[in-house]
Short mmCIF file of C-alpha atoms and ligand atoms in Angstrom, two decimals:
data_model
loop_
_atom_site.label_atom_id
_atom_site.label_comp_id
_atom_site.label_asym_id
_atom_site.label_seq_id
_atom_site.Cartn_x
_atom_site.Cartn_y
_atom_site.Cartn_z
CA MET A 1 -23.40 -42.36 -37.44
CA ARG A 2 -26.17 -41.07 -35.21
CA VAL A 3 -26.48 -41.86 -31.54
CA THR A 4 -29.46 -42.23 -29.21
CA VAL A 5 -28.97 -42.45 -25.47
CA ILE A 6 -31.85 -43.98 -23.52
CA GLY A 7 -31.79 -42.78 -19.91
CA SER A 8 -30.57 -39.23 -19.27
CA GLY A 9 -29.07 -39.56 -15.80
CA TYR A 10 -25.41 -39.26 -14.76
CA VAL A 11 -24.15 -41.77 -17.30
CA GLY A 12 -26.61 -41.02 -20.10
CA LEU A 13 -26.10 -37.26 -20.02
CA VAL A 14 -22.32 -37.49 -19.85
CA THR A 15 -22.28 -40.03 -22.69
CA GLY A 16 -24.60 -37.90 -24.81
CA ALA A 17 -22.76 -34.66 -24.09
CA CYS A 18 -19.31 -36.13 -24.82
CA LEU A 19 -20.33 -37.95 -27.99
CA SER A 20 -22.04 -34.81 -29.31
CA ASP A 21 -18.83 -32.92 -28.57
CA LEU A 22 -17.00 -35.45 -30.75
CA GLY A 23 -19.34 -34.48 -33.59
CA PHE A 24 -22.05 -37.14 -33.43
CA LYS A 25 -25.68 -36.12 -33.69
CA VAL A 26 -27.15 -37.24 -30.39
CA VAL A 27 -30.69 -37.60 -29.04
CA CYS A 28 -31.14 -38.21 -25.31
CA LEU A 29 -34.39 -39.89 -24.29
CA ASP A 30 -35.82 -40.08 -20.79
CA LYS A 31 -39.21 -41.06 -19.44
CA ASP A 32 -38.98 -38.33 -16.81
CA GLU A 33 -40.80 -35.40 -18.45
CA ASP A 34 -39.60 -32.81 -15.90
CA LYS A 35 -35.99 -33.81 -16.51
CA ILE A 36 -36.38 -33.53 -20.28
CA LYS A 37 -38.14 -30.17 -19.97
CA MET A 38 -35.26 -28.84 -17.86
CA LEU A 39 -32.72 -30.08 -20.39
CA GLN A 40 -34.66 -28.60 -23.30
CA GLN A 41 -34.59 -25.24 -21.49
CA GLY A 42 -30.82 -25.43 -21.05
CA ASP A 43 -30.91 -26.46 -17.40
CA VAL A 44 -29.06 -29.51 -16.06
CA PRO A 45 -30.74 -31.73 -13.44
CA ILE A 46 -27.48 -32.93 -11.84
CA TYR A 47 -24.28 -31.31 -10.64
CA GLU A 48 -21.29 -32.55 -12.63
CA PRO A 49 -18.36 -30.20 -13.30
CA GLY A 50 -18.21 -29.11 -16.94
CA LEU A 51 -21.45 -30.82 -17.98
CA ARG A 52 -23.57 -27.68 -18.16
CA GLU A 53 -21.11 -25.93 -20.48
CA LEU A 54 -20.64 -29.00 -22.68
CA LEU A 55 -24.39 -29.48 -23.08
CA ALA A 56 -24.98 -25.79 -23.75
CA ARG A 57 -22.32 -25.65 -26.48
CA ASN A 58 -23.51 -28.74 -28.31
CA ARG A 59 -27.17 -27.89 -27.91
CA ALA A 60 -26.50 -24.47 -29.44
CA ASP A 61 -24.65 -26.14 -32.32
CA GLY A 62 -27.57 -28.49 -32.91
CA ARG A 63 -25.67 -31.68 -32.12
CA ILE A 64 -27.70 -32.76 -29.09
CA ARG A 65 -31.38 -32.64 -28.25
CA PHE A 66 -33.64 -34.14 -25.60
CA THR A 67 -36.96 -35.90 -25.93
CA THR A 68 -39.55 -38.13 -24.28
CA ASP A 69 -40.74 -39.30 -27.72
CA VAL A 70 -39.72 -42.96 -27.91
CA GLN A 71 -40.36 -43.41 -31.62
CA ASP A 72 -38.42 -40.28 -32.54
CA ALA A 73 -35.47 -41.35 -30.37
CA ILE A 74 -35.32 -44.90 -31.65
CA GLU A 75 -35.61 -43.85 -35.27
CA HIS A 76 -32.79 -41.31 -34.80
CA GLY A 77 -29.86 -43.47 -33.69
CA ASP A 78 -27.86 -46.06 -35.60
CA ILE A 79 -26.50 -46.85 -32.17
CA LEU A 80 -28.90 -47.01 -29.22
CA PHE A 81 -27.25 -46.77 -25.81
CA ILE A 82 -29.09 -48.18 -22.82
CA ALA A 83 -28.05 -46.05 -19.81
CA VAL A 84 -30.91 -46.54 -17.37
CA GLY A 85 -30.57 -47.31 -13.67
CA THR A 86 -30.00 -50.81 -12.26
CA PRO A 87 -30.71 -50.31 -8.55
CA ALA A 88 -30.31 -53.02 -5.92
CA ARG A 89 -33.34 -55.09 -4.99
CA GLU A 90 -34.07 -55.96 -1.34
CA ASP A 91 -32.04 -59.18 -1.70
CA GLY A 92 -29.06 -57.30 -3.20
CA SER A 93 -29.55 -58.53 -6.77
CA ALA A 94 -29.66 -55.96 -9.58
CA ASP A 95 -33.13 -54.81 -10.57
CA LEU A 96 -33.24 -55.14 -14.36
CA GLY A 97 -36.76 -53.75 -14.66
CA HIS A 98 -35.68 -50.54 -16.40
CA VAL A 99 -33.23 -52.27 -18.75
CA LEU A 100 -35.73 -54.90 -19.85
CA SER A 101 -38.54 -52.42 -20.28
CA VAL A 102 -36.24 -50.37 -22.54
CA ALA A 103 -35.45 -53.56 -24.48
CA SER A 104 -39.16 -54.23 -25.04
CA MET A 105 -39.69 -50.60 -26.01
CA ILE A 106 -36.92 -50.91 -28.61
CA GLY A 107 -38.47 -54.14 -29.92
CA ARG A 108 -41.85 -52.41 -30.34
CA ASN A 109 -40.32 -49.56 -32.36
CA LEU A 110 -37.53 -51.14 -34.42
CA LYS A 111 -37.83 -50.57 -38.17
CA ASP A 112 -34.28 -51.10 -39.42
CA PHE A 113 -30.93 -52.35 -38.13
CA LYS A 114 -29.78 -50.86 -34.82
CA LEU A 115 -26.78 -51.62 -32.69
CA ILE A 116 -27.92 -51.75 -29.06
CA VAL A 117 -25.12 -50.88 -26.67
CA ASN A 118 -25.66 -51.62 -23.04
CA LYS A 119 -23.90 -49.08 -20.82
CA SER A 120 -25.86 -49.80 -17.66
CA THR A 121 -24.06 -51.99 -15.13
CA VAL A 122 -25.79 -55.34 -15.47
CA PRO A 123 -25.21 -58.91 -14.30
CA VAL A 124 -23.78 -61.51 -16.65
CA GLY A 125 -26.45 -62.82 -18.98
CA THR A 126 -28.38 -59.53 -19.24
CA ALA A 127 -27.47 -59.01 -22.90
CA ASP A 128 -29.13 -62.37 -23.63
CA ARG A 129 -32.25 -61.23 -21.79
CA VAL A 130 -32.26 -57.92 -23.69
CA ARG A 131 -32.01 -59.87 -26.94
CA GLU A 132 -34.90 -62.15 -25.93
CA ALA A 133 -37.10 -59.21 -24.96
CA ILE A 134 -36.49 -57.51 -28.33
CA VAL A 135 -37.03 -60.72 -30.35
CA HIS A 136 -40.25 -61.32 -28.41
CA GLU A 137 -41.61 -57.93 -29.50
CA LEU A 138 -40.34 -58.30 -33.06
CA SER A 139 -42.01 -61.69 -33.45
CA HIS A 140 -45.31 -60.15 -32.31
CA ARG A 141 -44.95 -57.67 -35.13
CA GLY A 142 -43.97 -60.38 -37.62
CA MET A 143 -40.51 -58.82 -38.01
CA PRO A 144 -37.27 -60.78 -38.52
CA ALA A 145 -35.05 -61.35 -35.48
CA GLU A 146 -31.86 -60.29 -37.28
CA MET A 147 -32.54 -56.54 -37.19
CA PHE A 148 -30.23 -55.76 -34.31
CA ASP A 149 -27.21 -56.75 -32.28
CA VAL A 150 -26.59 -56.24 -28.56
CA VAL A 151 -23.13 -55.40 -27.31
CA SER A 152 -21.82 -54.61 -23.85
CA ASN A 153 -19.91 -51.39 -23.21
CA PRO A 154 -19.76 -50.86 -19.44
CA GLU A 155 -19.07 -47.36 -18.19
CA PHE A 156 -16.18 -46.59 -15.84
CA LEU A 157 -16.63 -42.86 -15.31
CA LYS A 158 -16.35 -41.36 -11.83
CA GLU A 159 -18.92 -38.80 -10.77
CA GLY A 160 -17.16 -35.49 -10.13
CA ALA A 161 -14.65 -36.19 -12.93
CA ALA A 162 -17.03 -37.81 -15.40
CA ILE A 163 -16.34 -35.68 -18.46
CA ASP A 164 -12.60 -36.14 -18.19
CA ASP A 165 -13.00 -39.87 -17.59
CA PHE A 166 -15.20 -40.21 -20.67
CA MET A 167 -13.01 -38.04 -22.88
CA ARG A 168 -9.71 -39.53 -21.71
CA PRO A 169 -10.53 -43.13 -20.84
CA ASP A 170 -7.95 -45.51 -19.40
CA ARG A 171 -9.68 -48.18 -21.43
CA ILE A 172 -12.91 -48.80 -23.31
CA VAL A 173 -14.32 -52.26 -22.73
CA VAL A 174 -16.46 -53.59 -25.56
CA GLY A 175 -18.03 -57.03 -25.44
CA ILE A 176 -19.30 -58.48 -28.73
CA ASP A 177 -20.43 -62.05 -29.26
CA ASP A 178 -19.89 -64.17 -32.36
CA GLY A 179 -22.83 -64.01 -34.73
CA ILE A 180 -23.96 -62.71 -38.08
CA HIS A 181 -23.49 -59.07 -37.05
CA HIS A 182 -20.13 -59.46 -35.31
CA GLU A 183 -18.06 -57.68 -37.94
CA LYS A 184 -20.53 -54.85 -38.42
CA SER A 185 -20.94 -54.30 -34.68
CA GLN A 186 -17.18 -54.23 -34.17
CA ARG A 187 -16.78 -51.73 -37.02
CA MET A 188 -19.51 -49.46 -35.63
CA MET A 189 -18.04 -49.52 -32.10
CA GLY A 190 -14.58 -48.94 -33.55
CA ASP A 191 -15.86 -45.89 -35.48
CA LEU A 192 -17.73 -44.57 -32.45
CA TYR A 193 -14.64 -44.53 -30.26
CA ALA A 194 -12.03 -43.86 -32.98
CA SER A 195 -11.18 -40.45 -31.43
CA PHE A 196 -9.91 -42.18 -28.30
CA ASN A 197 -7.82 -44.73 -30.14
CA ARG A 198 -5.80 -42.44 -32.40
CA HIS A 199 -2.62 -42.46 -30.34
CA HIS A 200 -2.85 -46.05 -29.24
CA SER A 201 -5.75 -48.45 -28.93
CA ARG A 202 -7.57 -48.08 -25.66
CA THR A 203 -10.32 -50.49 -26.61
CA VAL A 204 -10.27 -53.88 -24.96
CA TRP A 205 -12.37 -56.22 -27.09
CA MET A 206 -13.92 -59.25 -25.45
CA ASP A 207 -17.07 -61.35 -25.40
CA VAL A 208 -20.25 -59.95 -23.88
CA ARG A 209 -20.25 -62.01 -20.67
CA SER A 210 -16.67 -61.08 -19.87
CA ALA A 211 -17.45 -57.40 -20.47
CA GLU A 212 -20.45 -57.56 -18.14
CA LEU A 213 -18.36 -59.19 -15.42
CA THR A 214 -15.39 -56.83 -15.96
CA LYS A 215 -17.44 -53.90 -14.69
CA TYR A 216 -18.38 -55.67 -11.45
CA ALA A 217 -14.84 -56.96 -10.96
CA ALA A 218 -13.45 -53.41 -11.34
CA ASN A 219 -15.84 -51.89 -8.80
CA ALA A 220 -15.40 -54.78 -6.37
CA MET A 221 -11.61 -54.40 -6.57
CA LEU A 222 -11.78 -50.66 -5.85
CA ALA A 223 -14.26 -51.11 -2.99
CA THR A 224 -12.04 -53.85 -1.57
CA ARG A 225 -9.01 -51.56 -1.52
CA ILE A 226 -10.99 -48.99 0.48
CA SER A 227 -12.31 -51.52 2.99
CA PHE A 228 -8.86 -53.07 3.32
CA MET A 229 -7.38 -49.68 4.18
CA ASN A 230 -10.22 -49.03 6.63
CA GLU A 231 -9.37 -52.25 8.45
CA ILE A 232 -5.69 -51.29 8.52
CA ALA A 233 -6.71 -47.83 9.81
CA ASN A 234 -8.76 -49.29 12.64
CA LEU A 235 -5.85 -51.52 13.58
CA ALA A 236 -3.49 -48.55 13.35
CA ASP A 237 -5.71 -46.72 15.85
CA ALA A 238 -5.44 -49.63 18.25
CA LEU A 239 -1.66 -49.83 17.81
CA GLY A 240 -0.81 -46.13 17.83
CA ALA A 241 0.27 -46.07 14.17
CA ASP A 242 -0.77 -43.57 11.47
CA VAL A 243 -2.61 -44.93 8.42
CA ASP A 244 -1.67 -41.91 6.35
CA GLN A 245 2.00 -42.78 6.66
CA ILE A 246 1.18 -46.43 5.96
CA ARG A 247 -0.79 -45.36 2.86
CA ARG A 248 2.24 -43.53 1.47
CA GLY A 249 4.49 -46.40 2.39
CA ILE A 250 2.52 -49.04 0.54
CA GLY A 251 1.29 -46.82 -2.31
CA ALA A 252 4.88 -46.16 -3.39
CA ASP A 253 5.10 -49.82 -4.36
CA ASN A 254 4.38 -49.92 -8.11
CA ARG A 255 2.53 -53.19 -7.70
CA ILE A 256 0.10 -51.45 -5.36
CA GLY A 257 -0.05 -47.80 -6.50
CA HIS A 258 -1.51 -44.81 -4.65
CA SER A 259 -5.15 -44.83 -5.80
CA PHE A 260 -8.05 -45.89 -3.62
CA LEU A 261 -5.97 -46.32 -0.48
CA TYR A 262 -7.69 -43.62 1.56
CA ALA A 263 -9.15 -44.71 4.88
CA GLY A 264 -12.31 -42.91 5.93
CA CYS A 265 -15.89 -43.20 7.11
CA GLY A 266 -16.91 -45.62 4.36
CA TYR A 267 -17.67 -45.55 0.66
CA GLY A 268 -21.10 -44.77 -0.78
CA GLY A 269 -22.51 -43.68 -4.10
CA SER A 270 -24.65 -45.19 -6.77
CA CYS A 271 -22.15 -47.89 -7.77
CA PHE A 272 -19.89 -49.57 -5.20
CA PRO A 273 -22.60 -50.53 -2.68
CA LYS A 274 -25.07 -51.89 -5.21
CA ASP A 275 -22.48 -53.47 -7.51
CA THR A 276 -20.72 -55.37 -4.72
CA GLN A 277 -24.11 -56.61 -3.51
CA ALA A 278 -25.09 -57.63 -7.02
CA LEU A 279 -21.82 -59.50 -7.52
CA VAL A 280 -22.31 -61.44 -4.29
CA SER A 281 -25.89 -62.15 -5.33
CA THR A 282 -24.88 -63.35 -8.82
CA ALA A 283 -22.26 -65.67 -7.32
CA HIS A 284 -24.86 -67.00 -4.89
CA ALA A 285 -27.23 -67.78 -7.74
CA TYR A 286 -24.48 -69.91 -9.28
CA GLY A 287 -23.67 -71.71 -6.00
CA GLN A 288 -20.51 -69.68 -5.36
CA HIS A 289 -19.41 -67.39 -2.53
CA MET A 290 -17.57 -64.12 -2.94
CA HIS A 291 -15.85 -64.17 0.46
CA VAL A 292 -13.61 -61.15 -0.16
CA VAL A 293 -16.37 -58.98 -1.58
CA SER A 294 -18.79 -59.94 1.21
CA ALA A 295 -16.16 -58.94 3.79
CA THR A 296 -15.62 -55.66 1.90
CA GLU A 297 -19.31 -54.85 2.31
CA GLN A 298 -19.34 -55.76 6.00
CA VAL A 299 -16.32 -53.60 6.76
CA ASN A 300 -17.91 -50.70 4.91
CA GLU A 301 -21.18 -50.96 6.80
CA SER A 302 -19.45 -50.76 10.18
CA GLN A 303 -17.12 -48.02 8.95
CA LYS A 304 -20.08 -45.74 8.29
CA THR A 305 -20.90 -45.65 12.02
CA LEU A 306 -17.29 -45.36 13.21
CA LEU A 307 -17.46 -41.61 13.87
CA VAL A 308 -20.75 -41.87 15.74
CA ASP A 309 -19.32 -44.73 17.82
CA ARG A 310 -16.39 -42.52 18.75
CA LEU A 311 -18.63 -39.61 19.60
CA VAL A 312 -20.73 -41.90 21.79
CA GLN A 313 -17.59 -43.14 23.58
CA ARG A 314 -16.84 -39.55 24.53
CA LEU A 315 -20.28 -38.06 25.09
CA GLY A 316 -22.46 -41.06 25.96
CA ALA A 317 -25.13 -42.88 23.97
CA ASP A 318 -27.81 -40.31 24.72
CA LEU A 319 -26.98 -37.18 22.73
CA THR A 320 -30.03 -35.22 23.83
CA GLY A 321 -29.10 -31.56 24.12
CA ARG A 322 -25.90 -32.04 22.14
CA LYS A 323 -25.27 -30.05 18.98
CA ILE A 324 -23.24 -31.67 16.24
CA ALA A 325 -22.07 -30.01 13.02
CA VAL A 326 -21.62 -31.97 9.78
CA TRP A 327 -19.49 -30.75 6.89
CA GLY A 328 -20.12 -32.62 3.67
CA LEU A 329 -23.24 -34.56 2.73
CA ALA A 330 -22.59 -35.87 -0.80
CA PHE A 331 -20.99 -39.31 -0.96
CA LYS A 332 -17.90 -37.67 -2.45
CA PRO A 333 -16.82 -34.20 -3.60
CA ASN A 334 -17.90 -32.56 -6.86
CA THR A 335 -21.26 -34.27 -7.02
CA ASP A 336 -24.70 -33.76 -5.54
CA ASP A 337 -25.36 -37.49 -5.61
CA MET A 338 -26.63 -38.66 -2.22
CA ARG A 339 -27.17 -42.31 -3.11
CA GLU A 340 -25.85 -44.48 -0.25
CA ALA A 341 -23.91 -41.51 1.17
CA PRO A 342 -22.40 -42.32 4.60
CA SER A 343 -23.74 -38.94 5.80
CA LEU A 344 -27.28 -40.35 5.66
CA VAL A 345 -26.38 -43.14 8.11
CA VAL A 346 -24.45 -40.77 10.37
CA ILE A 347 -27.12 -38.06 10.53
CA LYS A 348 -29.98 -40.51 11.03
CA ASN A 349 -28.04 -42.10 13.91
CA LEU A 350 -27.28 -38.72 15.53
CA LEU A 351 -30.90 -37.62 15.28
CA GLN A 352 -32.10 -40.94 16.75
CA ARG A 353 -29.84 -40.30 19.74
CA GLY A 354 -31.45 -36.92 20.33
CA ALA A 355 -28.71 -34.69 18.90
CA HIS A 356 -29.35 -31.46 17.01
CA VAL A 357 -27.50 -31.51 13.68
CA THR A 358 -26.44 -28.49 11.63
CA ALA A 359 -25.08 -29.45 8.23
CA TYR A 360 -23.36 -27.80 5.30
CA ASP A 361 -22.52 -29.04 1.81
CA PRO A 362 -21.43 -26.83 -1.12
CA VAL A 363 -23.89 -28.40 -3.60
CA ALA A 364 -25.73 -31.44 -2.22
CA GLY A 365 -27.88 -29.73 0.46
CA HIS A 366 -31.13 -29.90 -1.49
CA GLU A 367 -30.61 -33.54 -2.50
CA ALA A 368 -29.58 -34.40 1.06
CA VAL A 369 -32.75 -32.98 2.59
CA ALA A 370 -34.83 -34.98 0.09
CA ALA A 371 -32.93 -38.20 0.92
CA LEU A 372 -33.02 -37.58 4.69
CA THR A 373 -36.73 -36.80 4.60
CA LEU A 374 -37.30 -40.28 3.17
CA ASP A 375 -34.81 -41.97 5.52
CA CYS A 376 -36.08 -40.31 8.70
CA ALA A 377 -39.78 -40.53 7.85
CA GLY A 378 -40.56 -43.16 10.50
CA GLN A 379 -38.46 -41.57 13.25
CA ALA A 380 -39.84 -39.91 16.38
CA HIS A 381 -38.76 -36.37 15.45
CA GLY A 382 -38.24 -36.83 11.71
CA LEU A 383 -36.00 -33.98 10.59
CA LYS A 384 -37.14 -31.54 13.29
CA ASN A 385 -33.64 -31.34 14.82
CA PHE A 386 -31.83 -31.09 11.49
CA LYS A 387 -30.83 -27.76 10.00
CA LEU A 388 -29.11 -27.11 6.68
CA VAL A 389 -26.99 -23.95 6.56
CA ASP A 390 -25.59 -21.97 3.62
CA HIS A 391 -22.02 -21.47 4.88
CA ASP A 392 -19.59 -23.88 6.52
CA MET A 393 -18.89 -21.61 9.51
CA ASP A 394 -22.63 -21.19 10.18
CA ALA A 395 -22.80 -24.89 11.06
CA LEU A 396 -20.31 -24.56 13.91
CA HIS A 397 -21.98 -22.17 16.33
CA ASP A 398 -21.98 -23.64 19.84
CA VAL A 399 -21.54 -27.26 18.70
CA ASP A 400 -20.05 -30.08 20.76
CA ALA A 401 -18.28 -31.57 17.77
CA LEU A 402 -17.75 -31.25 14.01
CA MET A 403 -17.86 -34.29 11.76
CA VAL A 404 -16.24 -33.96 8.33
CA LEU A 405 -17.82 -36.50 6.00
CA THR A 406 -16.94 -35.36 2.45
CA GLU A 407 -13.52 -34.16 1.29
CA TRP A 408 -14.69 -31.04 -0.56
CA LYS A 409 -11.68 -28.84 -1.44
CA ASN A 410 -13.03 -25.88 0.53
CA PHE A 411 -12.83 -27.93 3.73
CA HIS A 412 -9.11 -28.55 3.26
CA ASN A 413 -7.78 -25.36 4.86
CA PRO A 414 -10.39 -23.83 7.15
CA ASP A 415 -9.76 -21.09 9.69
CA PHE A 416 -9.17 -23.31 12.71
CA GLN A 417 -8.90 -20.39 15.14
CA ALA A 418 -12.29 -19.06 14.09
CA MET A 419 -13.72 -22.59 14.27
CA LYS A 420 -12.40 -23.03 17.78
CA LEU A 421 -13.98 -19.79 18.90
CA SER A 422 -17.33 -20.74 17.40
CA MET A 423 -17.59 -24.29 18.73
CA ARG A 424 -18.66 -25.09 22.30
CA THR A 425 -16.03 -27.86 22.35
CA PRO A 426 -13.18 -27.73 19.84
CA TYR A 427 -13.56 -31.35 18.77
CA ILE A 428 -13.21 -32.52 15.15
CA LEU A 429 -14.04 -36.02 13.95
CA ASP A 430 -12.40 -36.16 10.56
CA GLY A 431 -14.03 -38.88 8.46
CA ARG A 432 -11.78 -38.14 5.47
CA ASN A 433 -8.41 -37.58 7.18
CA LEU A 434 -8.10 -34.05 5.82
CA TYR A 435 -6.29 -32.48 8.73
CA ASN A 436 -2.90 -32.74 10.36
CA PRO A 437 -3.37 -34.19 13.85
CA ASP A 438 -0.21 -32.52 15.18
CA ALA A 439 -1.21 -29.07 13.90
CA LEU A 440 -4.63 -29.40 15.49
CA ALA A 441 -3.09 -30.57 18.76
CA ASP A 442 -0.91 -27.43 18.74
CA LEU A 443 -4.06 -25.36 18.30
CA GLY A 444 -5.75 -27.12 21.21
CA ILE A 445 -8.37 -28.76 19.02
CA ALA A 446 -9.31 -32.32 19.88
CA TYR A 447 -8.99 -34.42 16.78
CA GLN A 448 -10.00 -37.90 15.77
CA GLY A 449 -9.27 -39.04 12.25
CA VAL A 450 -9.52 -42.55 10.92
CA GLY A 451 -6.34 -44.41 11.88
CA ARG A 452 -4.46 -41.22 12.87
CA ARG A 453 -3.17 -41.83 16.42
CA ASN A 454 -6.34 -40.72 18.06
CA GLU A 455 -4.95 -40.27 21.56
CA LEU A 456 -4.38 -36.64 20.52
CA VAL A 457 -8.00 -35.97 21.42
CA LYS A 458 -6.94 -36.01 25.10
CA LEU A 459 -6.37 -32.28 24.82
CA ALA A 460 -10.01 -31.32 24.89
CA VAL A 461 -12.39 -30.86 27.76
CA ASP A 462 -16.13 -31.38 27.46
CA PRO A 463 -17.64 -28.23 28.99
CA VAL A 464 -20.94 -29.94 29.76
CA SER A 465 -19.52 -32.74 31.92
CA ASN A 466 -16.19 -30.98 32.54
CA ASN A 467 -14.51 -34.30 31.70
CA THR A 468 -11.40 -34.60 29.63
CA LEU A 469 -12.20 -36.15 26.26
CA THR A 470 -9.88 -39.11 26.45
CA VAL A 471 -9.45 -41.79 23.85
CA ASP A 472 -8.27 -45.33 24.28
CA ALA A 473 -5.71 -45.50 21.52
N1 LIG B 501 -23.49 -42.89 -11.81
C1 LIG B 501 -22.29 -43.41 -12.02
O1 LIG B 501 -21.27 -42.91 -11.55
C2 LIG B 501 -22.14 -44.64 -12.87
C3 LIG B 501 -20.88 -44.99 -13.36
C4 LIG B 501 -20.77 -46.13 -14.14
C5 LIG B 501 -21.87 -46.91 -14.42
N2 LIG B 501 -23.08 -46.55 -13.91
C6 LIG B 501 -24.24 -47.38 -14.25
O2 LIG B 501 -24.97 -46.73 -15.28
C7 LIG B 501 -26.38 -46.95 -15.13
C8 LIG B 501 -27.10 -45.62 -15.02
O3 LIG B 501 -26.66 -44.96 -13.84
P1 LIG B 501 -26.99 -43.43 -13.54
O4 LIG B 501 -26.25 -43.08 -12.30
O5 LIG B 501 -26.80 -42.64 -14.78
O6 LIG B 501 -28.57 -43.56 -13.24
P2 LIG B 501 -29.62 -42.36 -13.06
O7 LIG B 501 -30.62 -42.87 -12.10
O8 LIG B 501 -28.91 -41.09 -12.78
O9 LIG B 501 -30.28 -42.22 -14.51
C9 LIG B 501 -31.09 -43.18 -15.08
C10 LIG B 501 -32.11 -42.47 -15.95
O10 LIG B 501 -32.82 -43.45 -16.71
C11 LIG B 501 -34.16 -42.99 -16.86
N3 LIG B 501 -35.03 -44.11 -17.24
C12 LIG B 501 -35.40 -45.19 -16.53
N4 LIG B 501 -36.21 -45.97 -17.24
C13 LIG B 501 -36.34 -45.40 -18.47
C14 LIG B 501 -37.04 -45.74 -19.64
N5 LIG B 501 -37.78 -46.84 -19.71
N6 LIG B 501 -36.94 -44.91 -20.70
C15 LIG B 501 -36.21 -43.78 -20.64
N7 LIG B 501 -35.52 -43.40 -19.54
C16 LIG B 501 -35.58 -44.20 -18.46
C17 LIG B 501 -34.47 -42.40 -15.49
O11 LIG B 501 -35.58 -41.53 -15.54
C18 LIG B 501 -33.15 -41.69 -15.17
O12 LIG B 501 -33.18 -40.35 -15.63
C19 LIG B 501 -26.51 -47.83 -13.88
O13 LIG B 501 -26.55 -49.18 -14.27
C20 LIG B 501 -25.23 -47.56 -13.12
O14 LIG B 501 -24.85 -48.63 -12.30
C21 LIG B 501 -23.24 -45.43 -13.16
#
């Protein structure tokens, strides 16, 4: 069986690379010529651990190649994956423009049977629309409508651990509808993923609509756990409790488990924000309300400004003349993806208040500047007061505070003494709860985590106003 992947972004490239590593002959198509040129030259347009090596090996062995040639790509695969973006529209609904244009493109080029596998995250009913778009094109060409089937195979990989997630999936969801091709489609999908089902079956078979909704339900559940813990953290702050202890206490319950219970300065990324919005929007279109998911979104929005609110409580709303350091720009570690990253909201807010921001991220700096340039385009000073530095310690010189926004491993154990010497005020706002509040108190560093007994910040003195930095617990 040969495989074509349409859309060579995070999901498409990982899918293509992993399937080629399993021995399939893979062609990755993208409409972005620069991206394809880079890939053809052995370069990788995104940062994803292990992806560069996997692509290089399989490219050298002739199992994967990259093209912008639609006809070539569609002729190649017995299975055609759709892995293009489904961004949020203004009203929160999923924009299916890319998916449907790919469907039409397939319809215009189909010559023999193909199994079309939708990997993009799409609202319920999209497979029907993909089918209609293909049939429409086929009928124009006087071709029969039975030359294809559309199945749903949502992707659950996490950026930063995408290869491992793909190669060792918890489950593979495949939605196939009844119809003349049902048996053939099921056999092809079974063969495609046979490597993952050798020990025990990881494939969960279902109908297409259920598969489409499963993806949204999974992301909404994970986002809800995060927002729930953020609410508990904010309450813990008010009550003088520590959310990290609470996290361990509830995570030990098998019914709850430890994953996705970390309080922080909000979730971001290319999936949770847009998928929760799309789920709310789908429900709305069917006269229903997703109360829990809507609340999850609201909590997340306010959580993104929590650290700035705290800074403002201490230093005042006008941050003119203040210098603030930011460690971590990507929405999470091990990726350079800046989509919906909380750092964008935080930095824009700081700059609007007149602060100077020095920022460091191990890999996302370039992407961050591009995203911030767009975000701050209409602002008085644009990015004039923003500086990206190459080393974490370089961000700290003479700053009034450090905000930690991404839990990169190399931020876990910094040299606190050196940091204290470099900063004007030893004041850390820890948006990912990386540090031990007691240890920092012993070092004389003011510390505010998220739900971590923030009265410990009382230790610090603001040298500008000479006021003690007190916190109402
Ligand atoms: N990124 C993730 O972590 C993740 C995880 C699971 C599911 N998903 C879902 O997978 C889908 C893809 O996400 P992504 O992050 O890989 O997106 P992406 O933006 O990184 O990549 C999409 C690619 O599709 C290409 N494209 C768009 N229209 C095309 C066309 N007509 N022909 C050929 N190529 C075209 C774009 O140029 C781009 O390279 C989305 O629906 C997303 O919600 C993403």
